Amino acid sequence: MSRRNQLGDLQLAIMRVLWSEGEASASAVHRALWDERGLAPTTIATMLRKMEHKGVVSHALEGRKFVYRPETTEAGVRRSMVEQLAQRLFGGDVAAFASYLISENEIDSAELSELEKLVAQKSRKEKETR
Amino acid sequence: MSRRNQLGDLQLAIMRVLWSEGEASASAVHRALWDERGLAPTTIATMLRKMEHKGVVSHALEGRKFVYRPETTEAGVRRSMVEQLAQRLFGGDVAAFASYLISENEIDSAELSELEKLVAQKSRKEKETR
DNA sequence: ACTTGTTAACTACCCAGGTAGTACTATCGT
DNA sequence: ACGATAGTACTACCTGGGTAGTTAACAAGT
């Protein structure tokens, strides 16, 4: 649902800062992303304004500077974005998607056993509720 | 790798036609997508030109009409697009991605056993090669 | 030869992500 | 009181996806 939660790369980076800080001013976000991206402060500020217009963040006046807060959760964004890709590539078939991920990628054995456990667990639960 | 393989929605739809037909003229693609999208023929033609510029299709003159051929495979596109999302959302951690897909979505029990089998198989292979 | 229909080229928009310069304003240190 | 600094607003530009109208070329029917 909602194309509102479809975020670009920079937008995600910004959201990650906001999610981890809870809230942050434009300059704080800028500082947080400086090492990784080296963008101009105005770029961050502009992006934040665009994101507010889109509804994924909101701002409040605190003292004399803006403080931005996330208006969407990481889980929600993940959900929407994964869902969209699942739709586009696998016609919404999540199992096919998972199966693809597992068979077409390197996964070390520790992680494989984790996955095995997870699937087994879910499988068990599935049977209980029926 | 390659942002060339990042396709939009319409582009994917067009590629799907080309992949399944092997090759097709602009109007053939238009006909194939008419029911599902109802777009103007020029829209398809324009998109095909843009896609050629991008390098994902090529055209050849056949008689007096263009015939477009895919220059990228479905597997390649899937790979790139999944990889990009994995990067964006899970820092490239495929196992985390798979784990997310499985735990956060409805998957019926038949598919769960399939997954179980798949993981077990891969796990076994992993051990053999070490 | 003239009209008609198909196809391709060109051009134009809109939208959103991304990037940033410039201008304005308010605050702070001296 | 004044200049430096910080922070925001406005504007602009590029790219790429998506959508389509207009025009030009040409083939074919009558």
XYZ file of C-alpha atoms (C1' of nucleotides) in Angstrom:
320
model
C 0.000 0.000 0.000
C 0.807 3.658 -0.397
C 3.439 4.934 -2.712
C 4.155 7.321 0.147
C 6.482 4.742 1.608
C 8.552 4.313 -1.523
C 11.787 6.040 -0.668
C 14.867 6.806 -2.699
C 18.355 6.211 -1.546
C 19.035 9.542 0.054
C 15.605 9.565 1.591
C 16.274 6.221 3.198
C 19.585 7.440 4.534
C 17.863 10.438 6.065
C 15.094 8.337 7.518
C 17.633 6.026 9.087
C 19.094 8.970 10.919
C 15.677 10.087 12.085
C 14.655 6.617 13.126
C 17.755 6.142 15.196
C 17.754 9.609 16.723
C 14.016 9.915 17.149
C 14.224 13.440 15.809
C 16.883 15.702 14.399
C 17.425 19.118 12.893
C 18.444 19.476 9.276
C 21.992 20.268 10.264
C 22.150 17.293 12.590
C 21.103 15.060 9.723
C 23.668 16.740 7.567
C 26.393 16.062 10.086
C 25.288 12.464 10.474
C 25.500 11.845 6.754
C 28.554 13.923 6.019
C 31.119 11.124 6.126
C 29.093 8.749 4.115
C 27.888 11.183 1.451
C 29.498 14.585 1.706
C 26.450 16.479 0.497
C 25.789 20.190 0.815
C 23.666 21.194 3.798
C 21.106 22.692 1.478
C 20.704 19.368 -0.249
C 19.672 17.752 2.994
C 17.383 20.625 3.878
C 15.734 20.558 0.474
C 15.262 16.837 0.657
C 13.724 17.108 4.080
C 11.277 19.681 2.780
C 10.362 17.440 -0.125
C 9.910 14.556 2.249
C 7.668 16.606 4.445
C 5.543 17.493 1.465
C 5.328 13.800 0.753
C 4.289 13.133 4.328
C 7.078 10.910 5.576
C 8.462 13.435 8.031
C 7.089 16.427 9.886
C 8.808 19.395 11.411
C 8.293 21.364 14.573
C 9.787 24.646 15.559
C 12.037 24.094 18.520
C 13.621 27.281 19.663
C 14.503 28.771 16.316
C 15.373 25.710 14.376
C 13.360 23.016 12.734
C 13.336 19.610 14.218
C 12.219 16.838 11.949
C 10.473 13.737 13.116
C 9.745 10.587 11.164
C 6.106 10.114 10.273
C 6.509 6.585 9.099
C 8.154 3.547 10.575
C 11.045 1.550 9.309
C 8.870 -1.535 9.339
C 6.250 0.195 7.244
C 8.748 1.345 4.675
C 10.352 -2.049 4.485
C 6.980 -3.614 4.068
C 5.924 -1.331 1.236
C 9.159 -1.510 -0.631
C 9.499 -5.258 -0.411
C 5.872 -5.621 -1.350
C 6.325 -3.481 -4.403
C 9.303 -5.431 -5.619
C 7.543 -8.700 -4.898
C 4.675 -7.410 -6.988
C 6.862 -6.289 -9.830
C 9.072 -9.308 -10.051
C 7.100 -12.205 -8.683
C 3.521 -11.134 -9.158
C 3.197 -10.823 -5.408
C 4.251 -14.377 -4.704
C 6.286 -14.003 -1.530
C 7.238 -17.641 -1.324
C 8.683 -17.500 -4.821
C 10.605 -14.420 -3.814
C 12.040 -16.097 -0.733
C 12.838 -19.184 -2.700
C 14.651 -17.090 -5.263
C 16.680 -15.309 -2.618
C 17.763 -18.527 -1.051
C 18.603 -20.476 -4.153
C 20.333 -17.700 -6.072
C 22.571 -16.285 -3.396
C 25.484 -17.127 -1.188
C 24.339 -17.760 2.331
C 26.716 -19.169 4.878
C 25.828 -22.271 6.814
C 25.165 -20.567 10.126
C 22.567 -18.380 8.474
C 21.176 -21.362 6.663
C 20.502 -23.172 9.899
C 18.835 -20.037 11.228
C 16.599 -20.001 8.219
C 15.887 -23.672 8.580
C 14.814 -23.107 12.143
C 12.652 -20.190 11.174
C 10.850 -22.049 8.435
C 10.322 -25.080 10.627
C 8.882 -22.908 13.357
C 6.519 -21.131 11.046
C 5.512 -24.416 9.530
C 4.671 -25.778 12.944
C 2.592 -22.753 13.859
C 0.758 -22.981 10.592
C -0.348 -26.492 11.430
C -1.440 -25.625 14.925
C -3.902 -22.958 13.820
C -5.656 -25.226 11.441
C 25.878 -3.926 -10.439
C 24.683 -1.843 -13.334
C 21.884 0.573 -12.932
C 21.120 -0.416 -16.518
C 19.049 -3.278 -15.210
C 16.893 -1.151 -12.950
C 13.576 -1.074 -14.743
C 10.373 0.786 -14.078
C 6.973 -0.746 -14.143
C 6.130 -0.147 -17.755
C 9.603 -1.129 -18.791
C 9.240 -4.426 -17.014
C 5.914 -5.037 -18.678
C 7.478 -4.374 -22.061
C 10.446 -6.591 -21.311
C 8.138 -9.381 -20.289
C 6.544 -9.234 -23.709
C 9.920 -9.265 -25.402
C 11.211 -12.066 -23.255
C 8.246 -14.233 -23.987
C 8.066 -13.422 -27.697
C 11.780 -13.336 -28.333
C 11.274 -10.188 -30.379
C 8.403 -7.915 -31.284
C 7.561 -4.735 -33.127
C 6.389 -1.688 -31.233
C 2.844 -2.248 -32.350
C 2.977 -5.888 -31.326
C 4.058 -4.848 -27.868
C 1.310 -2.289 -27.835
C -1.260 -4.907 -28.717
C 0.109 -7.270 -26.083
C -0.205 -4.660 -23.363
C -3.428 -3.063 -24.497
C -5.785 -4.985 -22.244
C -3.657 -4.611 -19.183
C -2.743 -0.952 -19.611
C -4.582 0.741 -22.434
C -1.727 3.036 -23.351
C -1.309 5.022 -26.529
C 0.841 3.349 -29.180
C 3.203 6.294 -29.100
C 3.779 5.746 -25.416
C 5.047 2.262 -26.074
C 7.158 3.418 -28.980
C 8.688 6.234 -26.959
C 9.420 3.932 -24.096
C 11.064 1.445 -26.412
C 13.285 4.171 -27.789
C 14.246 5.252 -24.300
C 14.965 1.674 -23.388
C 17.155 1.275 -26.408
C 19.088 4.357 -25.421
C 19.519 2.781 -22.031
C 20.749 -0.401 -23.639
C 18.170 -2.922 -22.504
C 16.706 -3.507 -25.959
C 17.941 -3.139 -29.503
C 16.084 -2.759 -32.761
C 16.575 -4.095 -36.227
C 14.870 -3.050 -39.412
C 12.775 -5.894 -40.666
C 10.997 -5.045 -43.867
C 9.866 -1.548 -43.030
C 9.170 -1.892 -39.395
C 11.326 -2.014 -36.306
C 11.666 -5.206 -34.438
C 12.878 -4.938 -30.903
C 14.904 -7.571 -29.135
C 15.756 -7.797 -25.459
C 19.384 -7.099 -24.669
C 19.177 -8.248 -21.110
C 17.817 -11.343 -19.471
C 15.025 -11.701 -17.011
C 17.423 -13.358 -14.596
C 19.838 -10.446 -14.846
C 17.155 -7.904 -14.198
C 15.797 -9.855 -11.280
C 19.268 -10.168 -9.882
C 20.036 -6.480 -10.102
C 16.756 -5.307 -8.755
C 16.701 -7.690 -5.831
C 20.306 -6.874 -5.120
C 19.593 -3.186 -5.053
C 16.714 -3.573 -2.639
C 18.747 -5.906 -0.470
C 21.418 -3.248 -0.408
C 19.045 -0.459 0.411
C 17.064 -2.196 3.074
C 19.313 -4.824 4.553
C 22.784 -3.541 3.842
C 23.227 -6.376 1.378
C 22.490 -9.081 3.895
C 20.565 -11.585 1.822
C 19.909 -13.950 4.681
C 18.312 -11.138 6.672
C 16.206 -10.324 3.651
C 15.033 -13.904 3.270
C 14.388 -14.148 6.948
C 12.324 -11.005 6.818
C 10.281 -12.273 3.906
C 9.505 -15.498 5.662
C 8.687 -14.170 9.081
C 6.682 -11.138 8.012
C 4.461 -12.651 5.396
C 1.715 -15.148 4.938
C 3.031 -18.291 3.344
C 0.878 -21.356 3.103
C 2.070 -24.656 4.452
C 2.732 -26.299 1.101
C 5.076 -23.505 0.192
C 6.635 -23.651 3.610
C 7.591 -27.264 3.167
C 9.046 -26.411 -0.212
C 11.158 -23.753 1.421
C 12.176 -26.114 4.161
C 13.333 -28.617 1.610
C 15.221 -25.958 -0.302
C 17.045 -24.667 2.724
C 17.906 -28.148 3.905
C 19.268 -29.013 0.506
C 21.387 -25.927 0.295
C 22.603 -26.501 3.811
C 23.713 -29.995 2.927
C 25.561 -28.824 -0.170
C 27.265 -26.161 1.841
C 28.677 -28.764 4.185
C 29.861 -31.015 1.410
C 32.033 -28.349 -0.193
C 33.817 -27.521 2.999
C -1.987 9.995 -59.022
C -4.468 10.745 -54.712
C -6.226 9.384 -50.392
C -5.686 6.567 -46.479
C -3.496 4.067 -43.031
C 0.731 2.366 -40.609
C 4.925 3.379 -38.521
C 8.650 6.107 -36.768
C 10.740 10.651 -35.234
C 10.457 14.638 -32.760
C 8.850 17.345 -29.243
C 6.661 18.380 -25.099
C 4.790 17.637 -20.422
C 4.429 16.090 -15.699
C 6.413 14.071 -11.645
C 9.892 12.724 -8.312
C 14.652 12.029 -6.744
C 18.791 14.278 -6.203
C 21.940 18.239 -5.919
C 23.021 22.819 -4.866
C 23.468 28.120 -5.252
C 21.554 32.395 -3.611
C 18.894 35.261 -0.746
C 16.832 36.367 3.472
C 16.510 36.356 8.555
C 17.589 35.892 13.083
C 20.793 35.122 16.576
C 25.186 35.602 18.924
C 29.664 37.242 20.155
C 32.441 41.321 20.743
C 25.393 48.344 17.197
C 27.455 45.435 13.867
C 29.436 41.886 11.520
C 29.809 36.762 11.408
C 27.297 32.628 11.609
C 23.521 29.450 11.295
C 19.410 28.169 9.571
C 15.478 28.373 6.265
C 13.187 29.538 1.837
C 13.248 30.000 -2.931
C 14.747 28.789 -7.259
C 17.027 26.128 -10.564
C 18.894 22.273 -12.956
C 19.661 17.418 -14.299
C 18.022 12.679 -14.783
C 14.763 9.180 -15.728
C 10.086 7.106 -15.815
C 5.769 7.702 -17.873
C 2.409 9.607 -21.186
C 1.077 11.370 -25.499
C 0.284 14.743 -29.597
C 2.035 16.179 -33.987
C 4.480 15.480 -37.959
C 6.805 13.116 -41.567
C 7.638 9.107 -44.492
C 6.030 5.597 -47.022
C 3.287 1.666 -48.549
C -0.951 0.216 -50.429
C -5.575 0.419 -52.292
C -8.694 2.440 -55.841
